[in-house]
Every structure is written in structure tokens, then in C-alpha cells.
PDB file of C-alpha atoms and ligand atoms in Angstrom:
ATOM      1  CA  UNK H 271      94.318  38.473  54.005  1.00 79.00           C
ATOM      2  CA  UNK H 272      95.643  41.803  55.308  1.00 89.00           C
ATOM      3  CA  UNK H 273      96.187  44.412  52.568  1.00 96.00           C
ATOM      4  CA  UNK H 274      99.747  44.952  51.403  1.00 98.00           C
ATOM      5  CA  UNK H 275     100.785  48.568  51.754  1.00 98.00           C
ATOM      6  CA  UNK H 276     104.025  50.385  51.072  1.00 98.00           C
ATOM      7  CA  UNK H 277     105.253  52.936  53.606  1.00 98.00           C
ATOM      8  CA  UNK H 278     107.351  55.679  52.013  1.00 98.00           C
ATOM      9  CA  UNK H 279     109.126  57.902  54.515  1.00 98.00           C
ATOM     10  CA  UNK H 280     110.423  61.380  53.725  1.00 98.00           C
ATOM     11  CA  UNK H 281     111.430  62.762  57.151  1.00 98.00           C
ATOM     12  CA  UNK H 282     109.600  65.486  59.071  1.00 97.00           C
ATOM     13  CA  UNK H 283     108.837  65.901  62.743  1.00 96.00           C
ATOM     14  CA  UNK H 284     107.127  62.522  62.816  1.00 97.00           C
ATOM     15  CA  UNK H 285     110.653  61.097  62.433  1.00 96.00           C
ATOM     16  CA  UNK H 286     112.260  63.795  64.581  1.00 95.00           C
ATOM     17  CA  UNK H 287     114.159  63.482  67.825  1.00 93.00           C
ATOM     18  CA  UNK H 288     114.919  65.941  70.614  1.00 93.00           C
ATOM     19  CA  UNK H 289     117.262  65.669  73.600  1.00 90.00           C
ATOM     20  CA  UNK H 290     114.388  66.008  76.069  1.00 92.00           C
ATOM     21  CA  UNK H 291     110.863  64.540  76.111  1.00 93.00           C
ATOM     22  CA  UNK H 292     109.497  67.988  76.996  1.00 93.00           C
ATOM     23  CA  UNK H 293     111.084  69.626  73.946  1.00 89.00           C
ATOM     24  CA  UNK H 294     108.623  70.122  71.094  1.00 89.00           C
ATOM     25  CA  UNK H 295     110.597  72.821  69.293  1.00 88.00           C
ATOM     26  CA  UNK H 296     114.356  72.232  69.495  1.00 89.00           C
ATOM     27  CA  UNK H 297     114.550  68.893  67.687  1.00 89.00           C
ATOM     28  CA  UNK H 298     116.024  67.540  64.491  1.00 92.00           C
ATOM     29  CA  UNK H 299     113.420  66.427  61.962  1.00 91.00           C
ATOM     30  CA  UNK H 300     113.754  63.296  59.854  1.00 90.00           C
ATOM     31  CA  UNK H 301     116.260  61.297  61.884  1.00 93.00           C
ATOM     32  CA  UNK H 302     114.326  58.034  62.422  1.00 94.00           C
ATOM     33  CA  UNK H 303     114.294  55.338  59.760  1.00 96.00           C
ATOM     34  CA  UNK H 304     111.127  53.491  58.688  1.00 96.00           C
ATOM     35  CA  UNK H 305     111.859  50.522  60.979  1.00 96.00           C
ATOM     36  CA  UNK H 306     111.951  52.822  64.017  1.00 96.00           C
ATOM     37  CA  UNK H 307     108.707  54.554  62.985  1.00 97.00           C
ATOM     38  CA  UNK H 308     106.940  51.223  62.591  1.00 97.00           C
ATOM     39  CA  UNK H 309     108.377  49.825  65.841  1.00 96.00           C
ATOM     40  CA  UNK H 310     106.746  52.693  67.760  1.00 96.00           C
ATOM     41  CA  UNK H 311     103.253  51.667  66.620  1.00 97.00           C
ATOM     42  CA  UNK H 312     101.900  48.507  68.250  1.00 96.00           C
ATOM     43  CA  UNK H 313      99.241  46.720  66.213  1.00 94.00           C
ATOM     44  CA  UNK H 314     100.269  47.982  62.769  1.00 95.00           C
ATOM     45  CA  UNK H 315     100.939  44.450  61.544  1.00 94.00           C
ATOM     46  CA  UNK H 316      97.318  43.509  62.250  1.00 96.00           C
ATOM     47  CA  UNK H 317      96.145  46.260  59.875  1.00 97.00           C
ATOM     48  CA  UNK H 318      98.385  45.577  56.897  1.00 97.00           C
ATOM     49  CA  UNK H 319     101.470  43.858  55.624  1.00 97.00           C
ATOM     50  CA  UNK H 320     103.896  46.778  55.310  1.00 97.00           C
ATOM     51  CA  UNK H 321     106.868  47.167  53.023  1.00 97.00           C
ATOM     52  CA  UNK H 322     109.016  50.223  53.675  1.00 98.00           C
ATOM     53  CA  UNK H 323     111.214  52.535  51.662  1.00 98.00           C
ATOM     54  CA  UNK H 324     113.037  55.593  52.992  1.00 98.00           C
ATOM     55  CA  UNK H 325     112.759  58.030  50.085  1.00 98.00           C
ATOM     56  CA  UNK H 326     114.256  61.059  51.882  1.00 97.00           C
ATOM     57  CA  UNK H 327     115.154  61.969  55.458  1.00 97.00           C
ATOM     58  CA  UNK H 328     114.588  65.697  55.430  1.00 97.00           C
ATOM     59  CA  UNK H 329     112.786  68.474  57.194  1.00 97.00           C
ATOM     60  CA  UNK H 330     109.982  69.360  54.816  1.00 98.00           C
ATOM     61  CA  UNK H 331     111.099  72.998  54.827  1.00 98.00           C
ATOM     62  CA  UNK H 332     113.837  71.686  52.512  1.00 98.00           C
ATOM     63  CA  UNK H 333     111.454  69.908  50.135  1.00 98.00           C
ATOM     64  CA  UNK H 334     111.796  71.096  46.523  1.00 98.00           C
ATOM     65  CA  UNK H 335     109.988  70.398  43.230  1.00 98.00           C
ATOM     66  CA  UNK H 336     112.790  67.940  42.400  1.00 97.00           C
ATOM     67  CA  UNK H 337     111.837  66.006  45.560  1.00 98.00           C
ATOM     68  CA  UNK H 338     108.165  66.036  44.507  1.00 98.00           C
ATOM     69  CA  UNK H 339     109.045  64.556  41.127  1.00 97.00           C
ATOM     70  CA  UNK H 340     111.174  61.825  42.675  1.00 97.00           C
ATOM     71  CA  UNK H 341     108.552  60.989  45.303  1.00 98.00           C
ATOM     72  CA  UNK H 342     105.853  60.842  42.622  1.00 97.00           C
ATOM     73  CA  UNK H 343     107.977  58.372  40.686  1.00 96.00           C
ATOM     74  CA  UNK H 344     108.347  56.140  43.789  1.00 98.00           C
ATOM     75  CA  UNK H 345     104.588  56.291  44.481  1.00 98.00           C
ATOM     76  CA  UNK H 346     103.807  55.383  40.893  1.00 96.00           C
ATOM     77  CA  UNK H 347     106.348  52.554  40.966  1.00 97.00           C
ATOM     78  CA  UNK H 348     104.799  50.963  44.056  1.00 98.00           C
ATOM     79  CA  UNK H 349     101.179  51.470  42.969  1.00 98.00           C
ATOM     80  CA  UNK H 350     101.993  49.675  39.721  1.00 97.00           C
ATOM     81  CA  UNK H 351     102.950  46.474  41.607  1.00 98.00           C
ATOM     82  CA  UNK H 352     100.123  43.951  41.562  1.00 97.00           C
ATOM     83  CA  UNK H 353     100.779  43.032  45.189  1.00 96.00           C
ATOM     84  CA  UNK H 354     100.689  46.642  46.454  1.00 98.00           C
ATOM     85  CA  UNK H 355      97.219  47.729  47.593  1.00 98.00           C
ATOM     86  CA  UNK H 356      98.126  51.289  48.514  1.00 98.00           C
ATOM     87  CA  UNK H 357     100.806  53.682  49.699  1.00 98.00           C
ATOM     88  CA  UNK H 358     101.263  55.561  52.994  1.00 98.00           C
ATOM     89  CA  UNK H 359     103.687  58.510  53.077  1.00 98.00           C
ATOM     90  CA  UNK H 360     105.144  60.174  56.169  1.00 98.00           C
ATOM     91  CA  UNK H 361     106.085  63.837  55.681  1.00 98.00           C
ATOM     92  CA  UNK H 362     106.773  67.049  57.584  1.00 98.00           C
ATOM     93  CA  UNK H 363     103.834  69.346  58.216  1.00 98.00           C
ATOM     94  CA  UNK H 364     105.546  72.541  56.989  1.00 98.00           C
ATOM     95  CA  UNK H 365     105.099  71.839  53.276  1.00 98.00           C
ATOM     96  CA  UNK H 366     102.654  68.931  53.499  1.00 98.00           C
ATOM     97  CA  UNK H 367     100.015  70.938  51.644  1.00 98.00           C
ATOM     98  CA  UNK H 368     102.314  71.412  48.670  1.00 98.00           C
ATOM     99  CA  UNK H 369     103.475  67.806  48.331  1.00 98.00           C
ATOM    100  CA  UNK H 370      99.923  66.538  48.889  1.00 98.00           C
ATOM    101  CA  UNK H 371      98.547  68.836  46.178  1.00 97.00           C
ATOM    102  CA  UNK H 372     101.336  67.907  43.748  1.00 98.00           C
ATOM    103  CA  UNK H 373     100.842  64.170  44.313  1.00 98.00           C
ATOM    104  CA  UNK H 374      97.060  64.544  44.106  1.00 96.00           C
ATOM    105  CA  UNK H 375      97.418  66.028  40.622  1.00 96.00           C
ATOM    106  CA  UNK H 376     100.105  63.683  39.356  1.00 96.00           C
ATOM    107  CA  UNK H 377      99.585  60.226  40.881  1.00 96.00           C
ATOM    108  CA  UNK H 378      97.328  57.714  39.193  1.00 91.00           C
ATOM    109  CA  UNK H 379      93.942  57.613  40.945  1.00 88.00           C
ATOM    110  CA  UNK H 380      92.649  54.263  42.128  1.00 93.00           C
ATOM    111  CA  UNK H 381      94.650  52.636  44.898  1.00 97.00           C
ATOM    112  CA  UNK H 382      94.771  54.690  48.121  1.00 97.00           C
ATOM    113  CA  UNK H 383      97.617  57.147  48.706  1.00 98.00           C
ATOM    114  CA  UNK H 384      97.508  58.415  52.296  1.00 98.00           C
ATOM    115  CA  UNK H 385      99.891  60.974  53.771  1.00 98.00           C
ATOM    116  CA  UNK H 386     100.490  61.612  57.435  1.00 98.00           C
ATOM    117  CA  UNK H 387     102.670  63.800  59.645  1.00 98.00           C
ATOM    118  CA  UNK H 388     103.073  64.963  63.238  1.00 98.00           C
ATOM    119  CA  UNK H 389     103.440  68.180  65.155  1.00 97.00           C
ATOM    120  CA  UNK H 390     105.482  66.666  68.003  1.00 97.00           C
ATOM    121  CA  UNK H 391     108.760  64.825  67.522  1.00 96.00           C
ATOM    122  CA  UNK H 392     108.870  61.086  68.150  1.00 96.00           C
ATOM    123  CA  UNK H 393     110.711  61.660  71.446  1.00 94.00           C
ATOM    124  CA  UNK H 394     108.055  63.999  72.903  1.00 95.00           C
ATOM    125  CA  UNK H 395     105.656  63.206  75.716  1.00 95.00           C
ATOM    126  CA  UNK H 396     102.325  62.401  74.036  1.00 95.00           C
ATOM    127  CA  UNK H 397     103.899  62.332  70.583  1.00 96.00           C
ATOM    128  CA  UNK H 398     101.136  62.442  67.960  1.00 97.00           C
ATOM    129  CA  UNK H 399     103.107  60.595  65.268  1.00 98.00           C
ATOM    130  CA  UNK H 400     102.471  56.975  66.283  1.00 98.00           C
ATOM    131  CA  UNK H 401      98.666  57.380  66.420  1.00 98.00           C
ATOM    132  CA  UNK H 402      98.697  59.374  63.170  1.00 98.00           C
ATOM    133  CA  UNK H 403     100.714  56.624  61.461  1.00 98.00           C
ATOM    134  CA  UNK H 404      98.399  53.942  62.855  1.00 98.00           C
ATOM    135  CA  UNK H 405      95.333  55.794  61.575  1.00 98.00           C
ATOM    136  CA  UNK H 406      96.910  56.548  58.193  1.00 98.00           C
ATOM    137  CA  UNK H 407      97.626  52.848  57.681  1.00 98.00           C
ATOM    138  CA  UNK H 408      94.089  51.979  58.821  1.00 98.00           C
ATOM    139  CA  UNK H 409      92.643  54.467  56.308  1.00 98.00           C
ATOM    140  CA  UNK H 410      94.870  53.161  53.484  1.00 98.00           C
ATOM    141  CA  UNK H 411      93.692  49.630  54.307  1.00 97.00           C
ATOM    142  CA  UNK H 412      90.017  50.697  54.249  1.00 96.00           C
ATOM    143  CA  UNK H 413      88.028  49.906  51.077  1.00 93.00           C
ATOM    144  CA  UNK H 414      86.413  53.386  51.099  1.00 93.00           C
ATOM    145  CA  UNK H 415      89.776  55.079  50.534  1.00 95.00           C
ATOM    146  CA  UNK H 416      90.155  54.006  46.902  1.00 94.00           C
ATOM    147  CA  UNK H 417      89.472  56.566  44.123  1.00 92.00           C
ATOM    148  CA  UNK H 418      89.588  59.519  46.539  1.00 92.00           C
ATOM    149  CA  UNK H 419      92.812  61.075  45.284  1.00 93.00           C
ATOM    150  CA  UNK H 420      95.532  61.703  47.849  1.00 97.00           C
ATOM    151  CA  UNK H 421      94.233  61.677  51.431  1.00 97.00           C
ATOM    152  CA  UNK H 422      95.856  63.220  54.500  1.00 98.00           C
ATOM    153  CA  UNK H 423      95.188  61.616  57.886  1.00 98.00           C
ATOM    154  CA  UNK H 424      96.174  63.532  61.013  1.00 98.00           C
ATOM    155  CA  UNK H 425      94.722  64.149  64.446  1.00 98.00           C
ATOM    156  CA  UNK H 426      91.840  61.732  63.956  1.00 98.00           C
ATOM    157  CA  UNK H 427      90.656  63.394  60.759  1.00 98.00           C
ATOM    158  CA  UNK H 428      90.718  62.426  57.105  1.00 98.00           C
ATOM    159  CA  UNK H 429      91.249  65.268  54.622  1.00 97.00           C
ATOM    160  CA  UNK H 430      91.372  65.554  50.866  1.00 96.00           C
ATOM    161  CA  UNK H 431      95.082  66.163  50.230  1.00 96.00           C
ATOM    162  CA  UNK H 432      94.218  68.962  47.810  1.00 95.00           C
ATOM    163  CA  UNK H 433      92.276  70.860  50.494  1.00 94.00           C
ATOM    164  CA  UNK H 434      94.709  71.028  53.385  1.00 97.00           C
ATOM    165  CA  UNK H 435      96.779  73.911  54.677  1.00 97.00           C
ATOM    166  CA  UNK H 436      98.961  74.268  57.747  1.00 98.00           C
ATOM    167  CA  UNK H 437      97.153  76.816  59.896  1.00 97.00           C
ATOM    168  CA  UNK H 438      99.231  76.993  63.076  1.00 97.00           C
ATOM    169  CA  UNK H 439     102.903  76.835  64.032  1.00 97.00           C
ATOM    170  CA  UNK H 440     102.446  74.615  67.109  1.00 95.00           C
ATOM    171  CA  UNK H 441      98.922  73.295  67.591  1.00 96.00           C
ATOM    172  CA  UNK H 442      98.263  69.573  67.258  1.00 96.00           C
ATOM    173  CA  UNK H 443      95.362  70.363  64.931  1.00 97.00           C
ATOM    174  CA  UNK H 444      97.540  72.585  62.715  1.00 98.00           C
ATOM    175  CA  UNK H 445      96.492  70.758  59.542  1.00 98.00           C
ATOM    176  CA  UNK H 446      93.026  71.819  58.454  1.00 97.00           C
ATOM    177  CA  UNK H 447      90.886  72.357  55.380  1.00 95.00           C
ATOM    178  CA  UNK H 448      89.426  75.836  55.973  1.00 92.00           C
ATOM    179  CA  UNK H 449      86.046  76.306  54.381  1.00 88.00           C
ATOM    180  CA  UNK H 450      85.718  72.647  53.456  1.00 90.00           C
ATOM    181  CA  UNK H 451      86.470  70.672  56.591  1.00 94.00           C
ATOM    182  CA  UNK H 452      87.536  67.051  56.806  1.00 96.00           C
ATOM    183  CA  UNK H 453      86.240  64.341  54.467  1.00 96.00           C
ATOM    184  CA  UNK H 454      85.931  61.927  57.331  1.00 97.00           C
ATOM    185  CA  UNK H 455      87.212  60.740  60.663  1.00 98.00           C
ATOM    186  CA  UNK H 456      89.053  57.774  62.096  1.00 97.00           C
ATOM    187  CA  UNK H 457      88.247  55.303  64.861  1.00 89.00           C
ATOM    188  CA  UNK H 458      85.971  53.978  63.380  1.00 94.00           C
ATOM    189  CA  UNK H 459      86.799  55.132  59.876  1.00 97.00           C
ATOM    190  CA  UNK H 460      83.935  56.922  58.153  1.00 96.00           C
ATOM    191  CA  UNK H 461      83.700  59.285  55.192  1.00 95.00           C
ATOM    192  CA  UNK H 462      81.215  62.152  55.404  1.00 94.00           C
ATOM    193  CA  UNK H 463      81.369  63.202  51.742  1.00 85.00           C
ATOM    194  CA  UNK H 464      83.560  62.768  48.637  1.00 79.00           C
ATOM    195  CA  UNK H 465      86.420  65.205  47.845  1.00 76.00           C
ATOM    196  CA  UNK H 466      85.151  68.424  46.257  1.00 69.00           C
ATOM    197  CA  UNK H 467      88.183  69.217  44.087  1.00 62.00           C
ATOM    198  CA  UNK H 468      88.430  66.370  41.682  1.00 72.00           C
ATOM    199  CA  UNK H 469      91.498  66.720  39.547  1.00 86.00           C
ATOM    200  CA  UNK H 470      93.094  63.568  40.913  1.00 86.00           C
ATOM    201  CA  UNK H 471      95.719  62.280  38.510  1.00 88.00           C
ATOM    202  CA  UNK H 472      94.894  64.937  35.921  1.00 87.00           C
ATOM    203  CA  UNK H 473      98.567  65.259  34.947  1.00 89.00           C
ATOM    204  CA  UNK H 474      99.611  62.161  33.033  1.00 85.00           C
ATOM    205  CA  UNK H 475     102.870  60.474  34.034  1.00 85.00           C
ATOM    206  CA  UNK H 476     104.018  60.726  30.410  1.00 87.00           C
ATOM    207  CA  UNK H 477     103.841  64.546  30.630  1.00 89.00           C
ATOM    208  CA  UNK H 478     106.402  64.489  33.452  1.00 90.00           C
ATOM    209  CA  UNK H 479     108.589  61.638  32.194  1.00 86.00           C
ATOM    210  CA  UNK H 480     112.281  62.438  32.409  1.00 87.00           C
ATOM    211  CA  UNK H 481     111.757  65.777  34.180  1.00 90.00           C
ATOM    212  CA  UNK H 482     114.207  66.385  37.024  1.00 91.00           C
ATOM    213  CA  UNK H 483     112.920  69.884  37.761  1.00 94.00           C
ATOM    214  CA  UNK H 484     109.866  72.055  37.211  1.00 96.00           C
ATOM    215  CA  UNK H 485     109.885  75.525  35.642  1.00 97.00           C
ATOM    216  CA  UNK H 486     110.612  78.291  38.119  1.00 98.00           C
ATOM    217  CA  UNK H 487     107.503  80.033  39.436  1.00 98.00           C
ATOM    218  CA  UNK H 488     107.901  82.602  42.194  1.00 98.00           C
ATOM    219  CA  UNK H 489     105.367  83.876  44.709  1.00 98.00           C
ATOM    220  CA  UNK H 490     105.463  87.596  45.431  1.00 98.00           C
ATOM    221  CA  UNK H 491     103.756  88.747  48.622  1.00 98.00           C
ATOM    222  CA  UNK H 492     102.253  92.188  48.091  1.00 98.00           C
ATOM    223  CA  UNK H 493     101.906  94.293  51.244  1.00 97.00           C
ATOM    224  CA  UNK H 494     100.623  97.862  51.436  1.00 97.00           C
ATOM    225  CA  UNK H 495     103.148  99.910  49.492  1.00 96.00           C
ATOM    226  CA  UNK H 496     105.309  96.945  48.306  1.00 96.00           C
ATOM    227  CA  UNK H 497     107.411  98.042  45.339  1.00 95.00           C
ATOM    228  CA  UNK H 498     106.872  96.230  42.032  1.00 96.00           C
ATOM    229  CA  UNK H 499     110.651  96.040  41.424  1.00 95.00           C
ATOM    230  CA  UNK H 500     110.426  92.581  43.016  1.00 93.00           C
ATOM    231  CA  UNK H 501     108.608  91.414  39.937  1.00 95.00           C
ATOM    232  CA  UNK H 502     111.360  92.447  37.514  1.00 94.00           C
ATOM    233  CA  UNK H 503     113.941  90.884  39.830  1.00 96.00           C
ATOM    234  CA  UNK H 504     112.104  87.540  39.762  1.00 97.00           C
ATOM    235  CA  UNK H 505     111.841  87.615  35.974  1.00 96.00           C
ATOM    236  CA  UNK H 506     115.556  88.472  35.663  1.00 96.00           C
ATOM    237  CA  UNK H 507     116.335  85.516  37.936  1.00 97.00           C
ATOM    238  CA  UNK H 508     114.552  83.185  35.505  1.00 97.00           C
ATOM    239  CA  UNK H 509     110.939  82.952  36.701  1.00 97.00           C
ATOM    240  CA  UNK H 510     108.637  81.733  33.944  1.00 97.00           C
ATOM    241  CA  UNK H 511     105.612  82.302  36.096  1.00 97.00           C
ATOM    242  CA  UNK H 512     104.618  84.536  38.994  1.00 97.00           C
ATOM    243  CA  UNK H 513     101.900  84.107  41.581  1.00 98.00           C
ATOM    244  CA  UNK H 514     100.959  87.336  43.302  1.00 98.00           C
ATOM    245  CA  UNK H 515      99.789  86.936  46.904  1.00 98.00           C
ATOM    246  CA  UNK H 516      97.611  90.024  46.774  1.00 98.00           C
ATOM    247  CA  UNK H 517      95.464  91.813  49.325  1.00 98.00           C
ATOM    248  CA  UNK H 518      91.816  90.806  49.588  1.00 97.00           C
ATOM    249  CA  UNK H 519      90.110  89.369  46.550  1.00 96.00           C
ATOM    250  CA  UNK H 520      93.266  89.338  44.425  1.00 97.00           C
ATOM    251  CA  UNK H 521      93.305  93.130  44.208  1.00 96.00           C
ATOM    252  CA  UNK H 522      96.218  94.345  42.091  1.00 97.00           C
ATOM    253  CA  UNK H 523      97.594  97.703  43.323  1.00 97.00           C
ATOM    254  CA  UNK H 524      97.808 100.402  40.660  1.00 96.00           C
ATOM    255  CA  UNK H 525     101.540 100.686  41.253  1.00 97.00           C
ATOM    256  CA  UNK H 526     101.961  97.078  40.052  1.00 97.00           C
ATOM    257  CA  UNK H 527      99.842  97.236  36.913  1.00 96.00           C
ATOM    258  CA  UNK H 528     102.510  98.366  34.414  1.00 96.00           C
ATOM    259  CA  UNK H 529     105.126  95.936  35.711  1.00 96.00           C
ATOM    260  CA  UNK H 530     102.622  93.064  35.521  1.00 97.00           C
ATOM    261  CA  UNK H 531     101.581  94.018  31.981  1.00 96.00           C
ATOM    262  CA  UNK H 532     105.228  94.157  30.861  1.00 95.00           C
ATOM    263  CA  UNK H 533     106.010  90.750  32.343  1.00 96.00           C
ATOM    264  CA  UNK H 534     102.983  89.217  30.640  1.00 96.00           C
ATOM    265  CA  UNK H 535     103.928  90.781  27.310  1.00 95.00           C
ATOM    266  CA  UNK H 536     107.353  89.195  27.747  1.00 95.00           C
ATOM    267  CA  UNK H 537     105.658  85.790  28.072  1.00 95.00           C
ATOM    268  CA  UNK H 538     105.734  85.379  31.852  1.00 96.00           C
ATOM    269  CA  UNK H 539     102.551  83.745  33.179  1.00 96.00           C
ATOM    270  CA  UNK H 540     101.070  85.807  36.029  1.00 97.00           C
ATOM    271  CA  UNK H 541      98.286  84.686  38.366  1.00 96.00           C
ATOM    272  CA  UNK H 542      96.407  86.709  40.985  1.00 97.00           C
ATOM    273  CA  UNK H 543      96.022  84.890  44.278  1.00 97.00           C
ATOM    274  CA  UNK H 544      95.282  86.138  47.772  1.00 98.00           C
ATOM    275  CA  UNK H 545      97.223  86.556  50.974  1.00 98.00           C
ATOM    276  CA  UNK H 546      94.035  86.275  53.069  1.00 96.00           C
ATOM    277  CA  UNK H 547      94.578  82.604  53.938  1.00 91.00           C
ATOM    278  CA  UNK H 548      91.440  81.293  52.356  1.00 86.00           C
ATOM    279  CA  UNK H 549      88.537  82.194  50.163  1.00 91.00           C
ATOM    280  CA  UNK H 550      88.083  82.323  46.441  1.00 94.00           C
ATOM    281  CA  UNK H 551      89.671  84.924  44.158  1.00 96.00           C
ATOM    282  CA  UNK H 552      87.017  86.046  41.703  1.00 90.00           C
ATOM    283  CA  UNK H 553      87.677  86.025  37.981  1.00 89.00           C
ATOM    284  CA  UNK H 554      87.663  89.612  36.739  1.00 84.00           C
ATOM    285  CA  UNK H 555      85.568  90.818  33.819  1.00 85.00           C
ATOM    286  CA  UNK H 556      88.531  93.069  32.948  1.00 86.00           C
ATOM    287  CA  UNK H 557      90.568  90.852  30.609  1.00 81.00           C
ATOM    288  CA  UNK H 558      93.643  93.024  31.011  1.00 86.00           C
ATOM    289  CA  UNK H 559      94.049  91.662  34.531  1.00 92.00           C
ATOM    290  CA  UNK H 560      95.951  88.397  35.093  1.00 95.00           C
ATOM    291  CA  UNK H 561      93.791  85.328  35.717  1.00 94.00           C
ATOM    292  CA  UNK H 562      92.640  84.587  39.264  1.00 96.00           C
ATOM    293  CA  UNK H 563      93.724  81.493  41.212  1.00 96.00           C
ATOM    294  CA  UNK H 564      90.147  80.577  42.164  1.00 94.00           C
ATOM    295  CA  UNK H 565      90.272  78.600  45.408  1.00 93.00           C
ATOM    296  CA  UNK H 566      93.990  77.869  45.280  1.00 95.00           C
ATOM    297  CA  UNK H 567      96.194  79.635  47.770  1.00 96.00           C
ATOM    298  CA  UNK H 568      99.498  81.037  46.438  1.00 98.00           C
ATOM    299  CA  UNK H 569     101.522  77.871  47.189  1.00 98.00           C
ATOM    300  CA  UNK H 570      99.009  75.662  45.372  1.00 97.00           C
ATOM    301  CA  UNK H 571      98.508  78.120  42.498  1.00 97.00           C
ATOM    302  CA  UNK H 572     102.295  78.015  42.056  1.00 98.00           C
ATOM    303  CA  UNK H 573     102.177  74.220  41.687  1.00 97.00           C
ATOM    304  CA  UNK H 574      99.322  74.420  39.178  1.00 96.00           C
ATOM    305  CA  UNK H 575     101.293  76.947  37.143  1.00 96.00           C
ATOM    306  CA  UNK H 576     104.536  74.950  37.347  1.00 97.00           C
ATOM    307  CA  UNK H 577     102.755  71.843  36.075  1.00 96.00           C
ATOM    308  CA  UNK H 578     100.952  73.726  33.310  1.00 95.00           C
ATOM    309  CA  UNK H 579     104.268  75.250  32.158  1.00 95.00           C
ATOM    310  CA  UNK H 580     106.132  71.938  32.466  1.00 94.00           C
ATOM    311  CA  UNK H 581     103.541  70.114  30.369  1.00 91.00           C
ATOM    312  CA  UNK H 582     102.919  72.988  27.936  1.00 89.00           C
ATOM    313  CA  UNK H 583      99.226  72.791  28.889  1.00 84.00           C
ATOM    314  CA  UNK H 584      97.872  76.228  29.893  1.00 83.00           C
ATOM    315  CA  UNK H 585      94.388  74.698  29.974  1.00 84.00           C
ATOM    316  CA  UNK H 586      95.495  72.652  32.987  1.00 84.00           C
ATOM    317  CA  UNK H 587      96.003  75.809  35.043  1.00 85.00           C
ATOM    318  CA  UNK H 588      92.725  77.229  33.757  1.00 85.00           C
ATOM    319  CA  UNK H 589      90.888  74.104  34.911  1.00 86.00           C
ATOM    320  CA  UNK H 590      92.535  74.178  38.327  1.00 87.00           C
ATOM    321  CA  UNK H 591      91.839  77.890  38.826  1.00 88.00           C
ATOM    322  CA  UNK H 592      88.174  77.535  37.763  1.00 86.00           C
TER     323      UNK H 592
HETATM  324  N1  LIG C  25     109.782  71.352  60.152  1.00 94.57           N
HETATM  325  C1  LIG C  25     109.049  70.095  60.250  1.00 94.57           C
HETATM  326  C2  LIG C  25     108.868  69.562  58.844  1.00 94.57           C
HETATM  327  O1  LIG C  25     108.059  70.087  58.129  1.00 94.57           O
HETATM  328  C3  LIG C  25     107.760  70.355  60.894  1.00 94.57           C
HETATM  329  C4  LIG C  25     106.850  69.165  60.986  1.00 94.57           C
HETATM  330  O2  LIG C  25     107.039  68.102  60.440  1.00 94.57           O
HETATM  331  O3  LIG C  25     105.826  69.343  61.666  1.00 94.57           O
HETATM  332  O4  LIG C  25     109.523  68.602  58.474  1.00 94.57           O
END
């Protein structure tokens, strides 16, 4: 019997429409409903029996932590059904890395959760969405996809959801896992190696129960000569945590050191990350410096910090930054 999968749609370019088939930029994201997405993919019904739910219809630039919490709840709801063998989620590429990382940390491991997206709207010549959706469903239906944490399937590649970043504004292969590469490939589906970051489901559902929001954590991008007044402004606006996107290996400019120390004394959690795009931020022997984000880029370090603050579990952030 074909596996039973639930398709959760959230919007994005994969559900976007433009006035012209040649237009890959001037379109409106998230306008197609699940039935239209499925209708554009011949052969899906041979892969799985699909149930659909439109969770949101938004451009993922407008995704917020409140959306993540609601989406997580819908994923958990469907995975808990005995007759649901896995979940496929369509999403915009702009903030795919954030939602994928959040869901990876907060969804129960076990049944497959596979996210997909597209760089070209559904109306475009050679739209990539239908093939991406087909391959995402095929991966979710594959026995090797269980216990992998959240997976992202795009452009013929299978990634660990925790590893991905968007690396290009237009290219079809914009989603990548720099430094790690894909976990596998589609057509035929094969996995090369297991996910390297294994914190799948490390935040228990009970720790998030009833939360409609996450604590505010801001990212401050530090350029040559940036003034540290930004930091005080973020704290005044209610930030309980700050991620600094610093030059190089999380190098904190001297001009920022007093402001950072004052914020930390006032109880604001500060993390040093890097603006380089990828690479690890080394943990400093100097204990007066804020902790480093390890391999997490600023957007992912922000999520780790938000979850640690929301759950009152600083050790969670420490484990994720290791
Ligand atoms: N702005 C779109 C979104 O993130 C881009 C995309 O899906 O590729 O929803």
C-alpha cells in the first residue's frame, strides 16, 4: 500500500504566480492552494496517498517565530496520527533555513518530515517547483528517510534541514549546505551519509506548550566601524538575547566590548557569530568574551538562543553551539 503523507503548504515561490511565463522576479508568492500544487505534478498519487492542509499562504520573508510555533504544532498533530507516515512541507526559500532548523530541533524524530521549495514561480517556463515537490514526496515515502530529522529536498539533492542556507538570490541551486554538502540525491533516491548535526527533536513539545511567541533575540551585523549604540537600542526595545554577526572568527571589536559587558551584566544573553557565511566560530579561552555560536550562522544561533530562553534551558544553547 502507498504510504500516507500529509502535505502542509505555507506559501513561497513554489506557490507563486506571475503575469508572464518569462517573469521569475515580479511575481506574487504563495497564491496557489494545495490542490493546484498537487495538480501540477503528474504521478504524485503513485508515490503516496496525500492529504493536504494549507497552513499559511505567505511569502517566507514574512515568516515569524509565531508562524514557526504554529507550523510545528500542525506537524506534530499530523505525525501523531497512526495513519500518517510522514509530512511534506512547501515553503519559500528566503527563510527556509530558519524554519527547517526550528522544526529540526522541535519536531519529534521518527517519521519523515521533508521540506521543499522553488526558485521559480509556478507560472514560469521550466518551473522547478513541480519536480521538487515530486522528489520531496518520493523522499518522504522512502524508508531511508525515517529518523533523519527534518530533510530538505530541492534541485535533485537531499539535505539535512539543519545544514542548509540560501546562498544565491536567483540561482536554481540557491539552497546548499556549505562545508557539509548534501546527504543524498534523488532519482533514484540514495543517502550518502547520515546527518552530522544530530539534535533532532531535542526540544520537547511540553517545553513549548502554550507558547504563542518566542523571546526576542536580535541579530546585530557588525561592519568596520559600526557603532555599539545599536546594542543598547536593541536591549531598550526588549531583546533578551543578541547574536552578533561579527567579522572573521567572531572577532569582537574593542569599541563593542564595554557595551557587550554591560548588556550581559544586565542579564541579556550575547552570542558571538560570524558574518563570513560559513565556518566555525572558535570558543575563546578568554571567559570574559560571550560564547561562540560554533557552526551556527547568525540566523540559526538566534533560533538556538530563542529556544534556550523560551525553555529556560541555557544548556540547550551550549549544546547547539558546541
Ligand atoms: N520570497 C520567496 C519566499 O521566500 C522566495 C522563494 O520562495 O524562493 O517565499
